[in-house]
Coordinates of C-alpha atoms and ligand atoms in Angstrom, one line a residue:
M113 CA 3.8 56.5 3.6
D114 CA 0.4 54.8 3.8
Q115 CA 0.5 50.8 4.3
P116 CA -2.5 48.9 2.7
E117 CA -5.0 48.3 5.2
R118 CA -4.6 44.7 6.3
P119 CA -7.7 42.7 7.2
A120 CA -7.9 42.1 11.1
L121 CA -7.1 39.0 12.5
K122 CA -10.0 36.8 13.2
R123 CA -9.9 33.8 15.2
L124 CA -11.2 30.5 14.4
Y125 CA -11.9 27.2 16.4
I126 CA -12.6 24.0 14.6
E127 CA -14.0 21.1 16.7
T128 CA -14.0 18.1 14.8
Y129 CA -16.0 14.6 15.8
G130 CA -16.5 11.6 14.1
C131 CA -14.3 9.8 11.3
Q132 CA -11.3 10.7 9.6
M133 CA -13.0 12.5 6.6
N134 CA -14.4 14.8 8.9
V135 CA -10.5 15.4 10.1
Y136 CA -9.5 15.7 6.5
D137 CA -12.6 18.2 5.7
S138 CA -11.8 20.4 9.1
E139 CA -8.4 20.8 7.5
R140 CA -9.7 21.8 4.2
M141 CA -12.2 24.4 6.1
R142 CA -8.9 26.0 7.7
D143 CA -6.9 26.4 4.4
V144 CA -10.3 27.8 2.9
L145 CA -10.8 30.2 5.4
A146 CA -7.3 31.7 5.9
P147 CA -7.2 34.0 2.9
L148 CA -10.2 35.5 5.1
G149 CA -7.8 36.4 7.8
Y150 CA -8.8 33.4 10.0
A151 CA -6.0 32.2 12.3
P152 CA -6.6 28.8 14.2
S153 CA -7.0 29.1 17.5
D154 CA -7.1 26.2 20.1
R155 CA -10.1 27.4 22.1
P156 CA -13.8 28.5 21.4
D157 CA -14.2 31.4 23.9
D158 CA -12.1 33.8 22.1
A159 CA -13.0 32.8 18.6
D160 CA -14.6 34.8 16.0
L161 CA -16.0 31.8 13.9
V162 CA -16.7 28.4 15.7
V163 CA -17.4 25.6 13.5
L164 CA -18.4 22.2 14.6
N165 CA -17.7 19.1 12.3
T166 CA -20.2 16.8 13.8
C167 CA -20.9 13.4 13.2
H168 CA -24.4 11.4 12.9
I169 CA -23.1 7.8 13.0
R170 CA -24.6 6.9 16.8
E171 CA -27.0 8.7 18.9
K172 CA -24.6 9.5 21.4
A173 CA -22.5 11.4 18.6
T174 CA -25.5 13.4 17.9
E175 CA -26.6 14.4 21.1
K176 CA -23.3 15.9 21.9
V177 CA -23.2 18.2 19.0
Y178 CA -26.3 19.8 20.6
S179 CA -24.7 20.1 24.2
E180 CA -21.6 21.7 22.9
I181 CA -24.2 24.5 21.0
G182 CA -25.6 25.4 24.5
R183 CA -21.9 25.8 25.8
L184 CA -21.0 27.8 22.7
R185 CA -24.3 29.9 23.2
A186 CA -23.0 30.7 26.4
H187 CA -19.7 32.2 24.9
K188 CA -21.7 34.2 22.2
E189 CA -24.0 35.8 24.6
R190 CA -20.7 36.9 27.0
R191 CA -18.9 38.2 23.9
A192 CA -21.9 39.9 22.7
A193 CA -22.0 42.0 26.1
E194 CA -18.2 42.9 25.1
G195 CA -19.5 44.3 22.0
K196 CA -17.7 41.4 19.9
G197 CA -19.7 38.6 18.0
M198 CA -19.1 35.4 17.4
T199 CA -20.5 32.9 14.2
I200 CA -21.3 29.6 15.0
A201 CA -21.1 27.2 12.1
I202 CA -22.4 23.8 11.9
A203 CA -20.9 21.7 9.5
G204 CA -20.6 17.7 8.7
C205 CA -23.2 14.9 8.7
V206 CA -25.5 16.1 11.7
A207 CA -25.4 19.6 9.6
Q208 CA -26.5 17.2 6.5
A209 CA -29.1 15.0 8.0
E210 CA -30.3 17.4 10.5
G211 CA -30.1 21.1 9.0
E212 CA -34.0 22.0 9.1
E213 CA -34.0 20.6 12.8
I214 CA -30.9 22.6 14.2
I215 CA -31.9 25.9 12.4
A216 CA -35.5 25.2 14.2
R217 CA -34.0 24.3 17.4
A218 CA -31.1 26.5 17.9
P219 CA -31.3 30.2 17.3
A220 CA -27.5 30.9 18.4
V221 CA -26.6 28.8 15.0
D222 CA -25.7 31.2 12.6
L223 CA -25.0 28.6 9.7
V224 CA -25.1 25.1 8.5
V225 CA -23.3 24.0 6.1
G226 CA -23.1 20.3 4.6
P227 CA -19.9 18.0 3.8
Q228 CA -20.4 18.9 0.3
A229 CA -20.5 22.5 0.8
Y230 CA -17.4 23.7 2.4
H231 CA -16.1 25.4 -0.7
K232 CA -19.3 27.7 -0.5
L233 CA -17.9 28.9 3.5
P234 CA -16.7 32.1 2.8
E235 CA -19.8 33.2 1.4
L236 CA -22.1 31.8 3.7
I237 CA -20.1 33.7 6.9
A238 CA -20.4 36.8 5.0
R239 CA -24.1 36.4 4.2
A240 CA -24.4 35.3 8.3
A241 CA -22.4 38.6 9.3
R242 CA -24.6 40.5 7.0
K243 CA -27.6 38.5 8.4
S244 CA -29.3 38.0 4.7
G245 CA -30.5 35.1 3.4
E246 CA -29.8 31.3 3.9
R247 CA -28.6 29.6 7.0
L248 CA -28.9 26.3 5.4
A249 CA -26.2 24.9 2.4
A250 CA -26.3 20.9 2.4
D251 CA -27.1 20.7 -1.4
F252 CA -24.0 20.1 -3.1
T253 CA -22.1 17.4 -5.1
A254 CA -18.9 16.2 -3.9
Q255 CA -17.2 16.8 -7.2
E256 CA -17.9 20.4 -7.0
K257 CA -16.5 20.7 -3.3
F258 CA -13.5 19.2 -4.3
D259 CA -12.7 21.6 -7.5
A260 CA -13.5 24.1 -5.6
L261 CA -11.6 24.0 -2.6
P262 CA -8.3 25.9 -2.5
A263 CA -4.4 24.0 -2.3
R264 CA -3.6 22.6 1.2
A265 CA -0.7 23.4 3.5
P266 CA -0.1 20.1 5.6
D267 CA 1.4 20.5 9.0
G268 CA 3.4 17.3 9.4
V269 CA 4.9 14.4 7.7
S270 CA 2.0 12.4 7.7
A271 CA -1.3 13.5 5.6
F272 CA -4.8 12.4 5.0
L273 CA -6.1 12.4 1.2
S274 CA -9.8 12.0 0.6
I275 CA -9.9 10.2 -2.6
Q276 CA -13.7 9.2 -2.4
E277 CA -16.8 10.3 -0.4
G278 CA -20.4 8.8 -0.1
C279 CA -21.7 5.5 -0.3
D280 CA -23.7 3.0 -2.0
K281 CA -23.7 -0.2 0.1
F282 CA -27.0 0.6 2.3
C283 CA -25.8 -1.4 5.2
T284 CA -29.5 -1.2 7.2
F285 CA -27.7 0.3 10.5
C286 CA -25.9 3.1 8.9
V287 CA -26.7 6.7 8.3
V288 CA -23.4 7.5 5.8
P289 CA -25.4 6.9 2.3
Y290 CA -28.1 9.5 3.4
T291 CA -25.3 11.9 5.0
R292 CA -22.6 11.5 2.4
G293 CA -24.5 11.0 -0.5
A294 CA -23.9 8.5 -3.4
E295 CA -20.4 7.1 -4.0
Y296 CA -18.1 9.8 -5.6
S297 CA -14.4 9.2 -7.1
R298 CA -12.3 11.9 -7.5
P299 CA -10.5 11.7 -10.9
L300 CA -6.9 9.9 -10.6
G301 CA -5.3 13.0 -12.0
D302 CA -6.6 15.1 -9.5
V303 CA -5.4 12.7 -6.7
L304 CA -1.9 12.4 -8.1
G305 CA -1.8 16.0 -8.2
E306 CA -2.8 16.7 -4.6
A307 CA -0.1 13.9 -3.4
R308 CA 2.4 15.5 -5.4
A309 CA 2.2 18.9 -3.8
L310 CA 1.4 17.2 -0.4
V311 CA 5.2 15.3 -0.6
E312 CA 6.7 18.6 -1.8
K313 CA 5.8 20.3 1.3
G314 CA 7.3 17.5 3.0
V315 CA 4.9 14.7 3.4
R316 CA 6.4 11.4 3.7
E317 CA 3.2 9.5 4.6
I318 CA -0.4 9.6 2.8
T319 CA -3.7 7.9 4.2
L320 CA -6.0 7.7 1.4
L321 CA -9.5 8.4 2.7
G322 CA -13.1 7.3 1.9
Q323 CA -15.8 5.4 3.5
N324 CA -15.5 2.8 1.0
V325 CA -12.1 3.6 -0.4
N326 CA -11.2 0.3 -2.0
A327 CA -14.0 0.9 -4.3
Y328 CA -12.5 3.6 -5.8
H329 CA -13.0 3.9 -9.3
G330 CA -12.0 7.0 -10.6
G331 CA -9.1 6.0 -12.9
E332 CA -7.7 2.9 -14.8
G333 CA -7.1 -0.3 -12.6
G334 CA -9.2 0.9 -10.1
F335 CA -8.1 1.3 -6.7
A336 CA -4.8 -0.8 -7.0
G337 CA -4.1 1.2 -10.1
L338 CA -4.1 4.1 -7.6
L339 CA -1.7 2.7 -5.4
R340 CA 0.5 1.9 -7.8
A341 CA 0.5 5.5 -9.6
L342 CA 1.3 6.7 -6.3
A343 CA 3.7 4.6 -5.1
Q344 CA 5.8 6.0 -8.3
I345 CA 6.1 9.2 -6.2
E346 CA 9.3 9.9 -5.4
G347 CA 9.8 10.7 -1.4
L348 CA 6.5 9.7 -0.5
V349 CA 7.9 6.5 1.5
R350 CA 4.6 5.2 3.0
L351 CA 1.0 4.7 1.8
R352 CA -2.2 3.4 3.8
Y353 CA -5.9 3.3 3.2
T354 CA -9.0 3.7 5.2
T355 CA -11.8 2.2 5.3
S356 CA -12.3 -0.6 3.5
H357 CA -15.6 -2.8 2.4
P358 CA -15.0 -6.7 2.5
I359 CA -16.1 -7.4 -0.7
E360 CA -14.2 -4.8 -2.4
M361 CA -10.6 -6.1 -1.8
S362 CA -10.0 -7.3 -5.1
D363 CA -7.1 -10.1 -6.5
D364 CA -5.4 -7.2 -7.4
L365 CA -5.4 -5.1 -4.2
I366 CA -4.7 -8.4 -2.1
A367 CA -1.4 -9.1 -4.5
L368 CA -0.6 -5.5 -4.3
H369 CA 0.0 -6.2 -0.5
G370 CA 2.6 -8.6 -1.4
E371 CA 4.2 -6.6 -3.7
E372 CA 4.5 -2.8 -3.1
E373 CA 6.9 -2.1 -0.3
K374 CA 5.6 1.6 0.0
L375 CA 2.0 -0.2 1.2
M376 CA 2.0 -0.5 4.8
P377 CA 1.3 -4.0 6.4
Y378 CA -1.8 -3.0 8.3
L379 CA -5.3 -2.8 7.1
H380 CA -8.7 -1.7 8.8
L381 CA -11.4 -4.0 7.2
P382 CA -14.6 -3.5 9.2
V383 CA -16.7 -6.9 9.7
Q384 CA -19.2 -5.9 11.9
S385 CA -20.4 -9.2 13.2
G386 CA -19.5 -13.0 12.9
S387 CA -22.8 -14.5 12.3
D388 CA -24.1 -15.0 9.1
R389 CA -27.4 -14.7 9.9
I390 CA -26.8 -11.0 11.6
L391 CA -24.8 -10.2 8.2
K392 CA -27.5 -10.9 6.1
A393 CA -29.8 -8.8 8.4
M394 CA -27.1 -6.0 8.0
N395 CA -27.1 -6.4 4.1
R396 CA -23.3 -6.4 4.5
K397 CA -23.2 -8.8 1.3
H398 CA -20.7 -11.3 2.8
D399 CA -20.6 -13.9 5.2
G400 CA -18.0 -14.9 7.7
A401 CA -16.2 -17.4 5.3
F402 CA -15.8 -15.0 3.1
Y403 CA -14.3 -12.9 5.2
R404 CA -12.2 -15.4 6.6
R405 CA -10.9 -16.3 3.3
I406 CA -9.7 -12.5 2.4
I407 CA -7.8 -12.4 5.7
E408 CA -6.1 -15.8 4.6
R409 CA -5.3 -14.4 1.5
L410 CA -4.3 -11.3 2.7
R411 CA -1.5 -13.4 5.1
A412 CA -0.6 -15.5 2.2
A413 CA 0.5 -12.4 0.1
R414 CA 2.0 -10.4 3.3
P415 CA 2.4 -12.7 6.2
D416 CA 2.7 -9.6 9.0
I417 CA -0.1 -7.7 7.9
A418 CA -2.0 -6.4 10.9
L419 CA -5.6 -6.1 10.9
S420 CA -7.9 -3.8 12.3
T421 CA -11.9 -4.2 12.4
D422 CA -15.3 -2.7 13.5
F423 CA -17.6 -4.3 15.5
I424 CA -21.3 -3.8 16.2
V425 CA -23.1 -5.9 19.0
G426 CA -27.0 -6.0 19.7
F427 CA -28.1 -5.5 16.2
P428 CA -31.7 -6.0 15.8
G429 CA -32.3 -9.7 16.3
E430 CA -28.9 -10.7 17.7
R431 CA -29.1 -13.7 19.8
A432 CA -26.7 -15.2 22.3
Q433 CA -25.4 -17.7 19.6
D434 CA -25.0 -15.0 16.8
F435 CA -23.1 -13.1 19.6
E436 CA -20.5 -16.2 20.3
D437 CA -20.4 -16.3 16.6
T438 CA -18.6 -12.9 16.7
L439 CA -16.2 -14.2 19.5
A440 CA -15.6 -17.2 17.4
L441 CA -14.1 -15.1 14.5
V442 CA -12.3 -12.7 16.9
R443 CA -10.6 -16.0 17.7
D444 CA -9.6 -17.5 14.7
V445 CA -8.9 -14.1 12.9
G446 CA -6.5 -12.3 15.8
F447 CA -6.8 -8.3 15.6
A448 CA -4.1 -6.3 16.3
S449 CA -6.8 -3.3 16.9
A450 CA -10.5 -3.2 16.6
Y451 CA -13.4 -0.5 17.5
S452 CA -16.4 -2.1 18.6
F453 CA -19.8 -0.5 19.4
K454 CA -23.3 -0.9 20.7
Y455 CA -26.2 -0.8 17.9
S456 CA -28.0 2.6 17.9
P457 CA -31.0 2.7 16.0
R458 CA -30.5 5.7 13.6
P459 CA -33.8 7.4 12.7
G460 CA -34.6 6.7 8.4
T461 CA -32.7 3.4 8.6
P462 CA -34.0 0.2 7.8
A463 CA -32.7 -1.7 10.8
A464 CA -34.1 1.0 13.2
A465 CA -37.6 -0.1 12.5
M466 CA -36.7 -3.9 13.1
M467 CA -38.8 -5.6 15.7
A468 CA -36.4 -7.6 17.5
Q469 CA -34.4 -4.5 19.4
V470 CA -31.8 -5.9 21.5
D471 CA -32.0 -4.9 25.3
E472 CA -29.3 -2.2 26.5
A473 CA -28.3 -4.3 29.2
E474 CA -27.6 -7.1 27.0
K475 CA -26.0 -5.0 24.6
S476 CA -23.5 -3.8 27.6
E477 CA -22.4 -7.0 28.9
R478 CA -21.5 -8.2 24.9
L479 CA -20.0 -5.0 24.3
A480 CA -17.8 -5.7 27.4
R481 CA -17.0 -9.8 26.9
L482 CA -16.2 -8.7 23.1
Q483 CA -13.8 -5.6 24.2
K484 CA -12.2 -7.4 26.8
L485 CA -11.0 -10.4 24.0
L486 CA -10.4 -7.2 21.5
S487 CA -8.0 -5.5 24.2
E488 CA -6.2 -8.9 25.1
Q489 CA -5.4 -9.4 21.1
Q490 CA -3.9 -5.8 21.2
R491 CA -1.8 -6.3 24.0
A492 CA -0.4 -9.7 22.6
F493 CA 0.4 -8.3 19.5
N494 CA 2.1 -5.3 20.5
E495 CA 4.0 -7.6 23.2
A496 CA 5.1 -9.9 20.2
Q497 CA 7.2 -6.7 19.2
I498 CA 9.4 -6.7 22.1
G499 CA 12.9 -7.5 20.7
R500 CA 12.3 -6.7 16.9
V501 CA 13.9 -3.9 15.2
L502 CA 11.0 -1.7 13.4
P503 CA 11.7 0.7 10.7
V504 CA 9.9 3.8 12.6
L505 CA 8.6 7.1 10.6
V506 CA 9.6 9.4 12.8
T507 CA 6.7 12.3 13.3
G508 CA 7.9 14.7 16.0
Q509 CA 10.3 15.2 18.8
G510 CA 9.9 14.4 22.2
R511 CA 9.7 16.8 25.0
K512 CA 13.2 16.3 25.9
P513 CA 16.1 16.4 23.8
G514 CA 17.2 13.0 22.3
Q515 CA 13.3 11.5 22.5
A516 CA 11.2 10.9 19.4
H517 CA 8.1 9.9 18.7
G518 CA 6.5 7.8 15.3
R519 CA 4.7 5.3 13.9
S520 CA 5.5 1.5 13.3
P521 CA 4.3 -0.1 10.0
Y522 CA 1.6 -1.9 11.8
L523 CA 0.3 1.9 13.0
Q524 CA 1.8 1.5 16.6
A525 CA 2.7 4.7 18.5
V526 CA 6.3 4.4 18.9
H527 CA 8.5 6.5 21.7
F528 CA 12.0 6.1 21.6
E529 CA 15.2 7.8 22.3
A530 CA 17.1 9.2 19.6
D531 CA 17.9 12.3 17.7
A532 CA 16.1 12.1 14.8
A533 CA 14.3 14.3 12.5
P534 CA 10.6 14.1 11.4
G535 CA 10.0 12.7 8.3
A536 CA 13.1 10.1 8.6
V537 CA 12.8 6.5 8.7
V538 CA 14.8 5.0 11.7
A539 CA 15.3 1.6 13.0
V540 CA 14.1 1.6 16.2
R541 CA 14.6 -1.8 18.9
I542 CA 11.5 -2.1 20.4
E543 CA 12.0 -3.0 24.3
A544 CA 8.6 -2.4 25.6
A545 CA 4.6 -2.3 25.1
S546 CA 1.6 -1.1 26.5
Q547 CA -2.1 -1.4 25.5
N548 CA -1.6 1.5 23.0
S549 CA 2.0 2.0 22.2
L550 CA 5.5 0.7 21.8
A551 CA 8.6 2.2 23.6
G552 CA 12.4 1.9 22.4
A553 CA 15.6 3.2 21.6
R554 CA 17.5 3.3 17.9
A555 CA 18.9 0.2 16.6
A556 CA 22.8 0.3 15.4
S557 CA 21.6 0.1 11.9
A558 CA 19.0 1.3 9.4
T559 CA 19.6 -1.8 7.5
E560 CA 18.3 -4.1 10.6
A561 CA 14.9 -2.4 10.0
A562 CA 13.4 -4.9 7.5
Ligands
SAH1476 N1 -17.1 2.8 5.8 C1 -16.9 2.2 6.9 C2 -17.3 2.7 8.1 C3 -18.4 3.5 8.2 S1 -18.8 4.0 9.8 C4 -17.4 0.9 6.6 O1 -18.2 0.6 5.6 O2 -17.0 0.1 7.7 C5 -18.0 3.7 11.5 C6 -18.2 1.9 11.8 O3 -19.6 2.9 12.8 C7 -19.0 1.1 11.3 O4 -18.1 0.4 10.5 C8 -19.7 0.6 12.2 O5 -19.2 -0.2 13.1 C9 -20.4 1.4 13.3 N2 -21.6 1.8 13.0 C10 -22.2 2.6 11.9 N3 -23.6 2.9 12.0 C11 -23.7 2.1 13.8 C12 -24.9 2.3 14.7 N4 -26.1 2.6 13.9 N5 -24.9 1.8 15.5 C13 -23.4 1.4 15.6 N6 -22.3 1.4 15.4 C14 -22.6 2.1 14.1
SF4_1477 FE1 -22.1 2.6 6.0 FE2 -21.9 0.2 5.1 FE3 -21.4 2.2 3.3 FE4 -19.7 1.5 5.6 S1 -20.3 0.2 3.6 S2 -20.1 3.5 5.0 S3 -21.1 0.8 7.1 S4 -23.2 1.9 4.6
F3S1478 FE1 -19.7 10.4 11.6 FE2 -20.4 11.1 8.9 FE3 -17.8 10.1 9.7 S1 -21.7 10.4 10.4 S2 -18.5 8.5 10.9 S3 -18.6 11.8 10.3 S4 -19.4 9.9 7.1

């Protein structure tokens, strides 16, 4: 009997740059392309379709995209000589911000697709294959995208869930309001539905994503209301969220950190600078005292909460004293982890046109001093866990039998000795700490893991 003809297996390679929103979007692109017969590949050279999911946040991030396109062009030419095709798609924030420029500058690129148009990928790919019509799709709304994407296939016990896109804050250094558009919150019911489906498929930890996740307003009770509703889902054991804005830390949300056990004691709360003058020029809408007060109240609600943040050094007009104010804030707060960057002027943003740009060498020197202090704090925070018993969510097994790895409540990677299945929460006695992870062994009883 004749078998119905199955579509030939095609290979898909996605390279993801930038923030977790992009990691989430890449996952969704894989889902949307699976029904077309695309199976994931881990290398670009043998792929039928290569997607670069790009980031526009700093100049270096953008440059990487053009050099990667150059490398892909060589693969594409080699494959063409072998009679095989390769479709190159540029997605993400560079696609949104510089779509026209990519089309003009890089003929090897078959299509450019902005972050709100991923549900259109099958159609765009078909059109590119026929070499007809549009190479650029960057004109949709976040709502259209979420409504049109298919169900997800999570591949682990910990998953991202995007609940909000875009930003209306317009910090003067930042491209996000331009590349991701206006703030949009997904309806509460949709978020709960996606969360339940993830948990049914084995997910135990959900990290809610958004550029301003705590500004969520898709249902009654705002962001804290959403967290409360999610915490009701049986089988879901851990909740996290990123990234938050200090001015959106509501009383309700702060209180919830002390009340809801599923909400993990870790918060990424970008401050950017410790200088009030610079914060004002950045249009951050908060000063150093406001930030310190939020931290104090969070610690009152949840004394062991671990804090993480972002800094920009060398913002236009930053003087030596402003930078000292940043170091003082770091010393006062004490961070478990942090990201810090040299200011990078982004075309079209207000700060790029400011007169007093800081010298590159000065930026580098300040960044090195700041990072030294931050990494000392991170190491001290990790070392402070030695001797404690922590509840660790197992995310996978190690190379040898009897080894496993997972995450502490404070988002530290933990490697430990135990036969433990992914998805379980086990008590681990911490015996060693390094800059980036902890090591230990299973403790006698899970009840010790408080
Ligand atoms: N929505 C988040 C993060 C946005 S981008 C927030 O509001 O905090 C992530 C980080 O990149 C920012 O927190 C900032 O520290 C950094 N960043 C953004 N634009 C930058 C620029 N032009 N130069 C250097 N760093 C930048
Ligand atoms: Fe960018 Fe500021 Fe919006 Fe964060 S809050 S995404 S830094 S504009
Ligand atoms: Fe980069 Fe876009 Fe995220 S610019 S940081 S990928 S929102």
